[in-house]
Tab-separated table of C-alpha atoms in Angstrom:
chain	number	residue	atom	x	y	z
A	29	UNK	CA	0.000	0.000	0.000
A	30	UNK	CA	1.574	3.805	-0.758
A	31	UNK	CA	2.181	6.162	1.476
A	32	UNK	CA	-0.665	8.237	-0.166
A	33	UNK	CA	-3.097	5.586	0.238
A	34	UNK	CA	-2.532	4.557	3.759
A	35	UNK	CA	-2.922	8.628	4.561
A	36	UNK	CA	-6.357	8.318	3.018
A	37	UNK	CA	-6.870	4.861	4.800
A	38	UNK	CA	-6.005	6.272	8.113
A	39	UNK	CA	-8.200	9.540	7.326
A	40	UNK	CA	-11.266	7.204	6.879
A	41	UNK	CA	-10.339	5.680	9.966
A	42	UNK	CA	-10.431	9.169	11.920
A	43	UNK	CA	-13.626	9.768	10.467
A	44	UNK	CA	-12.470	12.924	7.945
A	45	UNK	CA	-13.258	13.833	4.495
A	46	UNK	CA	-11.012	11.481	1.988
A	47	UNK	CA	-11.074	13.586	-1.681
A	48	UNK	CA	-12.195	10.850	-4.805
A	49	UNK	CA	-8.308	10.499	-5.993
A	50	UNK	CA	-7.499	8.807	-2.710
A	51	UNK	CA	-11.087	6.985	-2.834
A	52	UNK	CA	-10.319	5.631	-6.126
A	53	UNK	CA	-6.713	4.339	-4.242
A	54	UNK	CA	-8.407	2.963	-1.457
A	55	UNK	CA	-10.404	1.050	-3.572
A	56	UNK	CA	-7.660	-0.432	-5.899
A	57	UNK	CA	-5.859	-1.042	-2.627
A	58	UNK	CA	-8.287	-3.408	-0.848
A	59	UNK	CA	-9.355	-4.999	-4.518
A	60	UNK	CA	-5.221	-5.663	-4.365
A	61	UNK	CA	-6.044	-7.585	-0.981
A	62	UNK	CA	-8.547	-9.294	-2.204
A	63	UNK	CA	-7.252	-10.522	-5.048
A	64	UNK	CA	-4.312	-12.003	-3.698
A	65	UNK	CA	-6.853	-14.952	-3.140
A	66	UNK	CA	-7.500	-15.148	-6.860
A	67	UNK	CA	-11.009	-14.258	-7.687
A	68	UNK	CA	-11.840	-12.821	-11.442
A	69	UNK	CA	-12.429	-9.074	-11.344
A	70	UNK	CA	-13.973	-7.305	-13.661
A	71	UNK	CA	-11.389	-3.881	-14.239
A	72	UNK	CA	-13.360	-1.720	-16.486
A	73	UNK	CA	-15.866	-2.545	-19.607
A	74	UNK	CA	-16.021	-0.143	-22.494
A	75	UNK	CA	-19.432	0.289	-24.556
A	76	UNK	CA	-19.175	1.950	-27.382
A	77	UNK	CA	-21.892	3.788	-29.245
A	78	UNK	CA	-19.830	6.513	-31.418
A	79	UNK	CA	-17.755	5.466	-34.116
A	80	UNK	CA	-14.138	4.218	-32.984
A	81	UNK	CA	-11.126	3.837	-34.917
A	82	UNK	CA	-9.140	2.218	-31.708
A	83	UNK	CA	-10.429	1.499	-28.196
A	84	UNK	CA	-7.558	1.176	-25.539
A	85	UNK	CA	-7.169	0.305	-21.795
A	86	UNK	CA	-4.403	1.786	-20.302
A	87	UNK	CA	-2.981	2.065	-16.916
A	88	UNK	CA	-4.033	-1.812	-16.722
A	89	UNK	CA	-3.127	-3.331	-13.294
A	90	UNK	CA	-0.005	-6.209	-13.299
A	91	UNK	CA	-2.466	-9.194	-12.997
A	92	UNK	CA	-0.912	-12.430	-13.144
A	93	UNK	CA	-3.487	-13.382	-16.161
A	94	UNK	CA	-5.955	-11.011	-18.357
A	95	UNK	CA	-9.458	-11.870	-19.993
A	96	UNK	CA	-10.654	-9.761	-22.573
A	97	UNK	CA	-14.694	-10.389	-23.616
A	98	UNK	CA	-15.885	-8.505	-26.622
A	99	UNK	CA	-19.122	-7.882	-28.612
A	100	UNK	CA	-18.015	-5.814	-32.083
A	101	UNK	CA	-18.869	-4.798	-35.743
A	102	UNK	CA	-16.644	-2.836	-38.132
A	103	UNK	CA	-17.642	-0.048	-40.720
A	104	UNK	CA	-15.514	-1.708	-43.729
A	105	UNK	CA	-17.543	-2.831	-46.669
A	106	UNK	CA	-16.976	-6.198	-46.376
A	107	UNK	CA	-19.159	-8.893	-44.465
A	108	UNK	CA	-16.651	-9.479	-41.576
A	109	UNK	CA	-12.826	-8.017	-40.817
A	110	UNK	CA	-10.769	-8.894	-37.885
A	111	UNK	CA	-10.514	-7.862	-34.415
A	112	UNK	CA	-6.944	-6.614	-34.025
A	113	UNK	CA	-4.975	-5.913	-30.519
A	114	UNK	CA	-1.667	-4.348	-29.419
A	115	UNK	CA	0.486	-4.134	-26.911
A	116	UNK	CA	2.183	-0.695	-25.267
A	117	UNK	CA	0.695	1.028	-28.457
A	118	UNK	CA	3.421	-1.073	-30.565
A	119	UNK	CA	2.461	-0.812	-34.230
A	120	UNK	CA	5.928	-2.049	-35.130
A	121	UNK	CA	5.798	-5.622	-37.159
A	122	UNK	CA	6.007	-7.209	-33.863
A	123	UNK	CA	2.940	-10.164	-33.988
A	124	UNK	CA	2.215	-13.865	-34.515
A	125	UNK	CA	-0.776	-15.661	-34.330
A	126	UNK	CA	-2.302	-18.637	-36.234
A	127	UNK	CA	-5.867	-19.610	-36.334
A	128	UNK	CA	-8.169	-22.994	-37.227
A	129	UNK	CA	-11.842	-22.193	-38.253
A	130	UNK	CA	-14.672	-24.076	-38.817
A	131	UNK	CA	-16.202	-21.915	-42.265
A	132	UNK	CA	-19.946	-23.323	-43.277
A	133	UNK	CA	-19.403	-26.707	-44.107
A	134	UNK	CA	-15.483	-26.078	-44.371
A	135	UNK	CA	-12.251	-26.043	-42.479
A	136	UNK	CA	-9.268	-23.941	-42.878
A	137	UNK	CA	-6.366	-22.209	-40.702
A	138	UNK	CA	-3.675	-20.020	-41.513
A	139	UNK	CA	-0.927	-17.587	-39.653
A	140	UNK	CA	0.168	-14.148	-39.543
A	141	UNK	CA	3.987	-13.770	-38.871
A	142	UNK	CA	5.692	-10.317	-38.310
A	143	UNK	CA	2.443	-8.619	-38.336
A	144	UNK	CA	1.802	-5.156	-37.106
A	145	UNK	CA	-1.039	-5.955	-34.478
A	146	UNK	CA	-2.225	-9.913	-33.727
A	147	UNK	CA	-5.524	-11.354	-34.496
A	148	UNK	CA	-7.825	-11.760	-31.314
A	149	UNK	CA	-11.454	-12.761	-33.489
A	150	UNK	CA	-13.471	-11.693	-36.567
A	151	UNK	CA	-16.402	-9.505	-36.121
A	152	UNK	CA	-19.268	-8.915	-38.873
A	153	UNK	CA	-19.003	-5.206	-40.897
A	154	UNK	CA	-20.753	-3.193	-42.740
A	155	UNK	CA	-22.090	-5.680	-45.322
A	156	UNK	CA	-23.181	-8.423	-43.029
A	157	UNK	CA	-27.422	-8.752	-43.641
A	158	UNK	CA	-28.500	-7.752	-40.300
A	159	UNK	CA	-27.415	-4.409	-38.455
A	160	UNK	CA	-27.321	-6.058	-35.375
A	161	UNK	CA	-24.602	-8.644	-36.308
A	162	UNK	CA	-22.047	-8.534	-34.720
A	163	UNK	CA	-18.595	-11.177	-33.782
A	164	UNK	CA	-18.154	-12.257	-30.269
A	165	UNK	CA	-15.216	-13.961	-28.253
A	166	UNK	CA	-13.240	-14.496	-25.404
A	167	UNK	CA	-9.318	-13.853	-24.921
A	168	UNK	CA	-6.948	-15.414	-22.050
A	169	UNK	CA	-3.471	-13.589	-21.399
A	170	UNK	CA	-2.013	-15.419	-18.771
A	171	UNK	CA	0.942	-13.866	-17.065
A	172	UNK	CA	0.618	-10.735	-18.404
A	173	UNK	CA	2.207	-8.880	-15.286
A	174	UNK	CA	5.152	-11.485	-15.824
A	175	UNK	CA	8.011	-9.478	-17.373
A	176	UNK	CA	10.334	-12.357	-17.553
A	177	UNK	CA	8.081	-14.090	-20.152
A	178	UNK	CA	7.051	-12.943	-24.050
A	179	UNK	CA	3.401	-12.259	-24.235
A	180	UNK	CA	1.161	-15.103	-25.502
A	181	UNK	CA	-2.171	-16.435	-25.145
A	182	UNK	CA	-5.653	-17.859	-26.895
A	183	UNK	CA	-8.462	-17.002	-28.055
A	184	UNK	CA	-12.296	-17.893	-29.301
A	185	UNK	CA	-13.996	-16.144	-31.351
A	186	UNK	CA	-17.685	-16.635	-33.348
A	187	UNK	CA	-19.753	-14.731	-35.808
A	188	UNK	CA	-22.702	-15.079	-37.534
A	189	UNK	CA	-23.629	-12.170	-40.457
A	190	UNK	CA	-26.157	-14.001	-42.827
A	191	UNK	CA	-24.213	-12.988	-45.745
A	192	UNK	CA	-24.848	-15.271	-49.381
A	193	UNK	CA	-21.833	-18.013	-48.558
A	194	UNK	CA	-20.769	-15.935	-45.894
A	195	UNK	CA	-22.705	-17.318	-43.010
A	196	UNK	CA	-20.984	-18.272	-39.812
A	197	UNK	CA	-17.564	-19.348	-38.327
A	198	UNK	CA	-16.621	-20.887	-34.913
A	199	UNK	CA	-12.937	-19.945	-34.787
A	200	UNK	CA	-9.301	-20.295	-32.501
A	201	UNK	CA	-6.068	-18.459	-32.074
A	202	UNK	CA	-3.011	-18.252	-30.476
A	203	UNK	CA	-1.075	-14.971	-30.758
A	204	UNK	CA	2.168	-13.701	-29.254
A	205	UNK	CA	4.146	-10.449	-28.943
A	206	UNK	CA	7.354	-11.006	-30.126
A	207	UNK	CA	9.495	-8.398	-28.279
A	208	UNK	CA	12.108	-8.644	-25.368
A	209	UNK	CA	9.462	-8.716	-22.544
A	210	UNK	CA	9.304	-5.559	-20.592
A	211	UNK	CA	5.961	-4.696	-18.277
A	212	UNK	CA	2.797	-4.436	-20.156
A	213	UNK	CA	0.421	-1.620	-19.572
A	214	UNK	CA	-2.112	-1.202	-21.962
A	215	UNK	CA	-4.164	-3.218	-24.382
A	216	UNK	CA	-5.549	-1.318	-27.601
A	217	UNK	CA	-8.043	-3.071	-29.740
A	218	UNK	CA	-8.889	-1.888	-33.597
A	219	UNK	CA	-10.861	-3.884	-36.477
A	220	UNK	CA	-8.390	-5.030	-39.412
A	221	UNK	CA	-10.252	-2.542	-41.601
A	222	UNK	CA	-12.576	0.292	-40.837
A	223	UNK	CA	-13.561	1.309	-37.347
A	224	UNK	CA	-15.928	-0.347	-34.443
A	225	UNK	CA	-19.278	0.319	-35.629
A	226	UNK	CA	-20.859	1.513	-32.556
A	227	UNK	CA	-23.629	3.701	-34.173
A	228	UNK	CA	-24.682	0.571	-35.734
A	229	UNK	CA	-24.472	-1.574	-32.990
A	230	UNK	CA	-23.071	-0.952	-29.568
A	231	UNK	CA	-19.081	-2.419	-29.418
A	232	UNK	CA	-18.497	-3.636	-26.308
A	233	UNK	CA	-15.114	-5.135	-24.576
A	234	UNK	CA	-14.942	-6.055	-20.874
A	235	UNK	CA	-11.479	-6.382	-19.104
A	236	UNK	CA	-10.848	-8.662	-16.649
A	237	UNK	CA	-7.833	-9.756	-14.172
A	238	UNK	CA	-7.150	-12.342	-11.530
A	239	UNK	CA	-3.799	-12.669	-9.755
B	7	UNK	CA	-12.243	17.562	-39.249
B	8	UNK	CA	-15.415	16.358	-39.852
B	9	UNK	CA	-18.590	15.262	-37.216
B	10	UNK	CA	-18.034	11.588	-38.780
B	11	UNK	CA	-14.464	11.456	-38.055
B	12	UNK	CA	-14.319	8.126	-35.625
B	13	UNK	CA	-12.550	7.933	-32.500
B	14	UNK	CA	-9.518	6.998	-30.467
B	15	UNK	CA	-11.778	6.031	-27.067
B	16	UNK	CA	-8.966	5.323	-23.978
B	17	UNK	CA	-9.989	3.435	-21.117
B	18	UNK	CA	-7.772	4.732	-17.936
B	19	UNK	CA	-7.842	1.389	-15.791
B	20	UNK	CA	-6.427	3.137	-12.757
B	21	UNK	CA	-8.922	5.911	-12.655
B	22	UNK	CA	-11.433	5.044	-14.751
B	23	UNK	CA	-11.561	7.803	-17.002
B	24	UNK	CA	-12.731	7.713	-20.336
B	25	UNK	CA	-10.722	9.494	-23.098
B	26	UNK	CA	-11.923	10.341	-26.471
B	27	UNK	CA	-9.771	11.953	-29.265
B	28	UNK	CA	-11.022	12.121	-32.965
B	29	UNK	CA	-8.948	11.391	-35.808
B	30	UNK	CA	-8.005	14.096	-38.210
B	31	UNK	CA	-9.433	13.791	-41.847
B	32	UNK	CA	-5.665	13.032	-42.678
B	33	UNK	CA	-5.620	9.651	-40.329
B	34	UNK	CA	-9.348	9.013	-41.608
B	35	UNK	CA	-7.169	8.956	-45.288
B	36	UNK	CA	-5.240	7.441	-44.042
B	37	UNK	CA	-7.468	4.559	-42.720
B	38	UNK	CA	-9.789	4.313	-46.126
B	39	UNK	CA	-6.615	3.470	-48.294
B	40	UNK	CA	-5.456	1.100	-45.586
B	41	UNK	CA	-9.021	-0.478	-45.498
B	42	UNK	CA	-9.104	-0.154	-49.468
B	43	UNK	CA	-6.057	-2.249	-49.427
B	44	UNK	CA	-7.361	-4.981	-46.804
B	45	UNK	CA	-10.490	-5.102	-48.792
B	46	UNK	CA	-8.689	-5.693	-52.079
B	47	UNK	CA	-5.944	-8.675	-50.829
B	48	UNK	CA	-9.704	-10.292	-49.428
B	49	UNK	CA	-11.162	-10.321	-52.995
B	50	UNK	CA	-7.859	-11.236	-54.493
B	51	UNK	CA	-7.517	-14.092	-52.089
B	52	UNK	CA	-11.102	-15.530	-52.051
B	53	UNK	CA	-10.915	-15.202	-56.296
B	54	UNK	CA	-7.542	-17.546	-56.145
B	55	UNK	CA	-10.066	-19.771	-53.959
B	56	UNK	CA	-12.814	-19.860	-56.243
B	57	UNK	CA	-10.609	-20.118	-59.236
B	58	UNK	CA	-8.992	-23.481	-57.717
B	59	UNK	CA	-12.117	-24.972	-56.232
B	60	UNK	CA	-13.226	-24.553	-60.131
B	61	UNK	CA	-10.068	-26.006	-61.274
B	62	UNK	CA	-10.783	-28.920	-58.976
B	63	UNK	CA	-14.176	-29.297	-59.787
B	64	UNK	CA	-12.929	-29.473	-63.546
B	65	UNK	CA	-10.037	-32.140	-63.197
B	66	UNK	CA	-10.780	-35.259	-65.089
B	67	UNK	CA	-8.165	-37.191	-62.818
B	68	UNK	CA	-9.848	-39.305	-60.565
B	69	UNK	CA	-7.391	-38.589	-57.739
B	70	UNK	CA	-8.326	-35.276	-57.747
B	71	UNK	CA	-12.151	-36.359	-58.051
B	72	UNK	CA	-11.317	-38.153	-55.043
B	73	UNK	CA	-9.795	-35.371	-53.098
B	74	UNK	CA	-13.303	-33.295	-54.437
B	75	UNK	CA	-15.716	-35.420	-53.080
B	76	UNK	CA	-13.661	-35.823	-49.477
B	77	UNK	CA	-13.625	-32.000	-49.485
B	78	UNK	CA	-17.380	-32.100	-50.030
B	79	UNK	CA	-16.912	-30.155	-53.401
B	80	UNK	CA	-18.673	-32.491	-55.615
């Protein structure tokens, strides 16, 4: 606990006024406690309604592992583009991932090496049939407040847009960042092509941690 | 700038502050070529497809008329 926190701790304690900075550390401080027993928190969900060409959570707390949840469409005229992510704001060709997908009745799978952002999902866009189609999934980080380790993880990811052969795909990845690991911070999300279409349908992405 | 100029939205875990910065109408350029080019390697890529699922479909050699009907394609 800092020095400014216990202050505010020990003000709450004698019964004065605390001001919302110190709230807001008091808080984080006693989530800290808590989670050293391991529960999944939720850290902050993002729901956006406006058009977005990136949507980034910063400051995020050293968990040992990070979930990312999402909900998402994209502008681009096409019937679905991917749902990108970086790490630190690195746009430098610094990204691997490789994904298997189930496609209709097909199968298929294929890799990204050196890319400048790593694949997380697919998400519908702006010619899917229905405005409220959108891709979902679920991402695992684990160890992402490990700075000894390079940043890898998994995802699923599912969409359904109604689209002539176009119709649905159950999907996986893995994905690293392949840089000398150093502490990770923040977590920005963009689609492959376009931006999140929240005027069209709310984007949403929910952060989670458990240490 | 324009009104329809999207959005960089940041998410401030620590404080929970919400920060939104449009893009100028150079980034939104920017963007459109980029997307322009994303959307162009996609038709490229599923027209190689459809050209060799054709090419399959056409193949008088009956391995290959084998390998079609495992893949479902005939």
């Amino acid at each position: 606990m800092s020095t400014a926190t216990a202050a505010a701790l020990q003000q709450v304690l004698q019964g004065g006024t605390v001001n919302a900075p110190d709230i807001n550390q008091l808080v984080q401080a006693f989530q800290g406690a808590y989670l050293v027993n391991g529960p999944l928190v939720q850290v902050q969900t993002q729901i956006i309604t406006t058009t977005a060409a990136t949507v980034t959570f910063s400051n995020i707390p050293q968990f040992n592992n990070l979930f990312l949840a999402w909900s998402a469409r994209s502008t681009n005229a096409s019937a679905t583009v991917n749902l990108l992510a970086r790490i630190n704001g690195d746009s430098s060709a610094n990204y691997f991932d490789a994904r298997v997908f189930g496609f209709n009745s097909g199968a298929n799978s294929d890799f990204t090496s050196g890319g400048t952002a790593m694949r997380l999902g697919e998400i519908a866009a702006a010619s899917a049939a229905g405005a409220a189609n959108v891709g979902g999934g679920f991402a695992v980080i684990p160890a992402w407040g490990q700075t000894a380790n390079q940043l890898t993880g998994f995802s699923i990811s599912g969409y359904a847009v109604n689209v002539g052969a176009t119709g649905s795909a159950a999907e996986a990845y893995t994905f690293s960042y392949g840089v000398t690991p150093s502490t990770n911070s923040s977590l920005t999300l963009l689609p492959s092509a376009g931006s999140f279409a929240g005027t069209v349908a709310p984007c949403e992405f929910t952060l989670y941690g458990s240490m | 700038m324009s009104e329809q100029n999207p959005f960089h939205v940041t998410v401030d875990c620590s404080s929970g502050e919400v920060l939104m910065v449009q893009l100028s109408d150079e980034e939104v350029t920017v963007m459109a070529s980029a997307a322009q080019a994303h959307n162009d390697e996609r038709a490229a890529r599923e027209a190689a497809k459809a050209e060799a699922v054709a090419a399959i479909k056409a193949s008088k050699d009956p391995a290959i008329k084998g390998i079609a009907h495992l893949l479902g394609l005939q």
